[in-house]
PDB file of C-alpha atoms in Angstrom:
ATOM      1  CA  SER J   1      11.817  -4.890  18.842  1.00 42.00           C
ATOM      2  CA  ALA J   2      13.816  -5.793  15.762  1.00 44.00           C
ATOM      3  CA  SER J   3      13.578  -2.260  14.389  1.00 44.00           C
ATOM      4  CA  ASP J   4      15.305  -0.960  17.534  1.00 45.00           C
ATOM      5  CA  THR J   5      18.412  -3.014  16.799  1.00 46.00           C
ATOM      6  CA  VAL J   6      18.654  -2.372  13.041  1.00 42.00           C
ATOM      7  CA  PRO J   7      20.052   0.990  11.906  1.00 46.00           C
ATOM      8  CA  ARG J   8      17.452   3.209  10.237  1.00 44.00           C
ATOM      9  CA  SER J   9      19.454   3.278   6.988  1.00 44.00           C
ATOM     10  CA  SER J  10      19.217  -0.525   6.783  1.00 42.00           C
ATOM     11  CA  ILE J  11      15.465  -0.409   7.328  1.00 40.00           C
ATOM     12  CA  LEU J  12      15.026   2.191   4.593  1.00 40.00           C
ATOM     13  CA  ARG J  13      17.267   0.239   2.232  1.00 41.00           C
ATOM     14  CA  ARG J  14      15.121  -2.883   2.747  1.00 41.00           C
ATOM     15  CA  ILE J  15      11.894  -0.967   2.172  1.00 39.00           C
ATOM     16  CA  HIS J  16      13.029   0.604  -1.097  1.00 41.00           C
ATOM     17  CA  ARG J  17      15.455  -2.013  -2.407  1.00 43.00           C
ATOM     18  CA  SER J  18      17.523   0.856  -3.785  1.00 45.00           C
ATOM     19  CA  ASP J  19      19.868   3.541  -2.543  1.00 48.00           C
ATOM     20  CA  THR J  20      17.507   6.482  -3.147  1.00 46.00           C
ATOM     21  CA  LEU J  21      14.778   7.513  -0.691  1.00 47.00           C
ATOM     22  CA  CYS J  22      11.228   8.135  -1.857  1.00 47.00           C
ATOM     23  CA  GLY J  23      10.405  11.821  -1.244  1.00 52.00           C
ATOM     24  CA  LEU J  24       7.314  11.331   0.929  1.00 50.00           C
ATOM     25  CA  LEU J  25       8.973   8.660   3.051  1.00 50.00           C
ATOM     26  CA  PHE J  26      11.997  10.928   3.447  1.00 51.00           C
ATOM     27  CA  SER J  27       9.838  13.843   4.607  1.00 55.00           C
ATOM     28  CA  SER J  28       8.023  11.607   7.096  1.00 54.00           C
ATOM     29  CA  HIS J  29      11.368  10.640   8.671  1.00 50.00           C
ATOM     30  CA  GLN J  30      12.648  14.174   9.155  1.00 52.00           C
ATOM     31  CA  ASP J  31      12.625  15.545  12.675  1.00 51.00           C
ATOM     32  CA  THR J  32       9.824  18.095  12.445  1.00 47.00           C
ATOM     33  CA  ARG J  33      10.326  18.951  16.111  1.00 52.00           C
ATOM     34  CA  SER J  34      13.546  20.770  15.249  1.00 54.00           C
ATOM     35  CA  HIS J  35      11.634  24.009  14.746  1.00 52.00           C
ATOM     36  CA  THR J  36      10.562  24.035  18.400  1.00 53.00           C
ATOM     37  CA  LYS J  37      14.095  25.010  19.391  1.00 52.00           C
ATOM     38  CA  CYS J  38      13.271  28.406  17.833  1.00 55.00           C
ATOM     39  CA  LEU J  39      10.287  28.993  20.139  1.00 57.00           C
ATOM     40  CA  THR J  40       9.971  29.860  23.800  1.00 55.00           C
ATOM     41  CA  ARG J  41       7.742  27.066  25.067  1.00 50.00           C
ATOM     42  CA  SER J  42       7.567  27.862  28.762  1.00 58.00           C
ATOM     43  CA  LYS J  43       3.805  28.450  28.722  1.00 77.00           C
ATOM     44  CA  GLN J  44       2.827  26.457  25.664  1.00 81.00           C
ATOM     45  CA  ARG J  45      -0.023  24.015  26.360  1.00 84.00           C
ATOM     46  CA  MET J  46       0.121  22.216  23.048  1.00 86.00           C
ATOM     47  CA  GLY J  47       1.957  22.274  19.715  1.00 86.00           C
ATOM     48  CA  VAL J  48       0.582  20.751  16.517  1.00 86.00           C
ATOM     49  CA  ASN J  49       2.360  19.961  13.256  1.00 86.00           C
ATOM     50  CA  TYR J  50      -0.413  21.327  11.024  1.00 89.00           C
ATOM     51  CA  GLY J  51       0.909  20.470   7.576  1.00 88.00           C
ATOM     52  CA  LEU J  52       3.193  21.181   4.653  1.00 89.00           C
ATOM     53  CA  ASN J  53       2.687  23.463   1.644  1.00 90.00           C
ATOM     54  CA  ARG J  54       4.725  23.910  -1.510  1.00 91.00           C
ATOM     55  CA  VAL J  55       6.938  20.890  -0.930  1.00 90.00           C
ATOM     56  CA  ARG J  56       9.613  20.466  -3.592  1.00 92.00           C
ATOM     57  CA  PHE J  57      12.152  17.639  -3.677  1.00 89.00           C
ATOM     58  CA  THR J  58      14.938  19.231  -5.683  1.00 91.00           C
ATOM     59  CA  SER J  59      17.694  16.639  -5.433  1.00 88.00           C
ATOM     60  CA  PRO J  60      17.925  12.934  -4.537  1.00 85.00           C
ATOM     61  CA  VAL J  61      18.872  11.813  -1.030  1.00 83.00           C
ATOM     62  CA  LEU J  62      21.000   8.707  -0.813  1.00 83.00           C
ATOM     63  CA  VAL J  63      20.678   6.383   2.152  1.00 82.00           C
ATOM     64  CA  GLY J  64      23.264   7.357   4.762  1.00 83.00           C
ATOM     65  CA  SER J  65      23.442  11.006   3.661  1.00 85.00           C
ATOM     66  CA  GLN J  66      24.040  13.627   6.341  1.00 87.00           C
ATOM     67  CA  LEU J  67      21.278  16.240   6.326  1.00 85.00           C
ATOM     68  CA  ARG J  68      20.699  19.623   7.931  1.00 86.00           C
ATOM     69  CA  ALA J  69      17.383  21.502   8.207  1.00 85.00           C
ATOM     70  CA  ARG J  70      17.155  25.288   8.319  1.00 88.00           C
ATOM     71  CA  PHE J  71      13.958  26.867   9.664  1.00 88.00           C
ATOM     72  CA  ALA J  72      13.008  30.524   9.150  1.00 90.00           C
ATOM     73  CA  VAL J  73       9.727  32.078  10.325  1.00 92.00           C
ATOM     74  CA  GLU J  74       7.701  33.426   7.392  1.00 94.00           C
ATOM     75  CA  SER J  75       4.629  34.578   9.323  1.00 94.00           C
ATOM     76  CA  VAL J  76       2.770  34.313  12.633  1.00 94.00           C
ATOM     77  CA  THR J  77      -1.036  34.579  12.720  1.00 94.00           C
ATOM     78  CA  ASP J  78      -3.463  34.471  15.664  1.00 94.00           C
ATOM     79  CA  VAL J  79      -5.925  31.555  15.644  1.00 93.00           C
ATOM     80  CA  ASP J  80      -8.899  30.629  17.857  1.00 88.00           C
ATOM     81  CA  ASN J  81      -8.500  29.343  21.420  1.00 86.00           C
ATOM     82  CA  GLY J  82      -5.454  31.430  22.300  1.00 86.00           C
ATOM     83  CA  GLY J  83      -3.090  30.040  19.712  1.00 91.00           C
ATOM     84  CA  VAL J  84      -0.876  31.129  16.876  1.00 93.00           C
ATOM     85  CA  GLN J  85      -0.179  29.596  13.495  1.00 94.00           C
ATOM     86  CA  VAL J  86       3.439  29.807  12.397  1.00 92.00           C
ATOM     87  CA  GLU J  87       4.499  29.368   8.780  1.00 93.00           C
ATOM     88  CA  TRP J  88       8.124  28.290   8.440  1.00 92.00           C
ATOM     89  CA  ASN J  89      10.330  28.240   5.358  1.00 92.00           C
ATOM     90  CA  VAL J  90      12.275  24.992   5.602  1.00 90.00           C
ATOM     91  CA  THR J  91      15.349  24.079   3.585  1.00 90.00           C
ATOM     92  CA  LEU J  92      16.867  20.602   3.870  1.00 89.00           C
ATOM     93  CA  GLU J  93      20.494  20.387   2.772  1.00 90.00           C
ATOM     94  CA  ARG J  94      22.704  17.366   2.141  1.00 89.00           C
ATOM     95  CA  LEU J  95      26.369  17.514   3.129  1.00 90.00           C
ATOM     96  CA  GLY J  96      28.505  17.947   0.015  1.00 90.00           C
ATOM     97  CA  SER J  97      25.666  19.123  -2.234  1.00 89.00           C
ATOM     98  CA  GLU J  98      25.367  22.639  -3.609  1.00 89.00           C
ATOM     99  CA  ARG J  99      21.591  22.340  -4.041  1.00 91.00           C
ATOM    100  CA  PRO J 100      19.053  21.787  -1.258  1.00 93.00           C
ATOM    101  CA  VAL J 101      17.356  18.396  -1.339  1.00 90.00           C
ATOM    102  CA  CYS J 102      13.972  19.743  -0.237  1.00 89.00           C
ATOM    103  CA  VAL J 103      12.309  23.113   0.234  1.00 92.00           C
ATOM    104  CA  ALA J 104       8.902  23.460   1.862  1.00 91.00           C
ATOM    105  CA  GLU J 105       6.549  25.631   3.847  1.00 92.00           C
ATOM    106  CA  PHE J 106       5.920  23.939   7.195  1.00 90.00           C
ATOM    107  CA  ILE J 107       2.888  25.010   9.244  1.00 91.00           C
ATOM    108  CA  THR J 108       2.625  24.596  13.007  1.00 89.00           C
ATOM    109  CA  ARG J 109       0.090  25.716  15.584  1.00 91.00           C
ATOM    110  CA  HIS J 110       0.939  26.580  19.178  1.00 89.00           C
ATOM    111  CA  TYR J 111      -1.585  27.033  21.990  1.00 90.00           C
ATOM    112  CA  PHE J 112      -0.769  28.929  25.188  1.00 84.00           C
TER     113      PHE J 112
END
């Protein structure tokens, strides 16, 4: 498709007609699977991105910025059907910026 041949930054620039990303669109484009690298998934049947709490966009993100996400486990709680709910503290940082661009609590569920 056409979107496969156009760099993502060009697509986002067309959508917004500016050089700053809308916060909700930015959060929808982040790789929320990054946190799974912190888990042992050998016997996991299913993982669910359950939601976000306390999302704060603290600094603008310009198209083409290099970002890094840091995940830290806040809590793990048992849930029905043999699963656990994990609450992660997530900090998104932009290269060259002293402030994070986004801080949030990310909730996932994992069933074994």
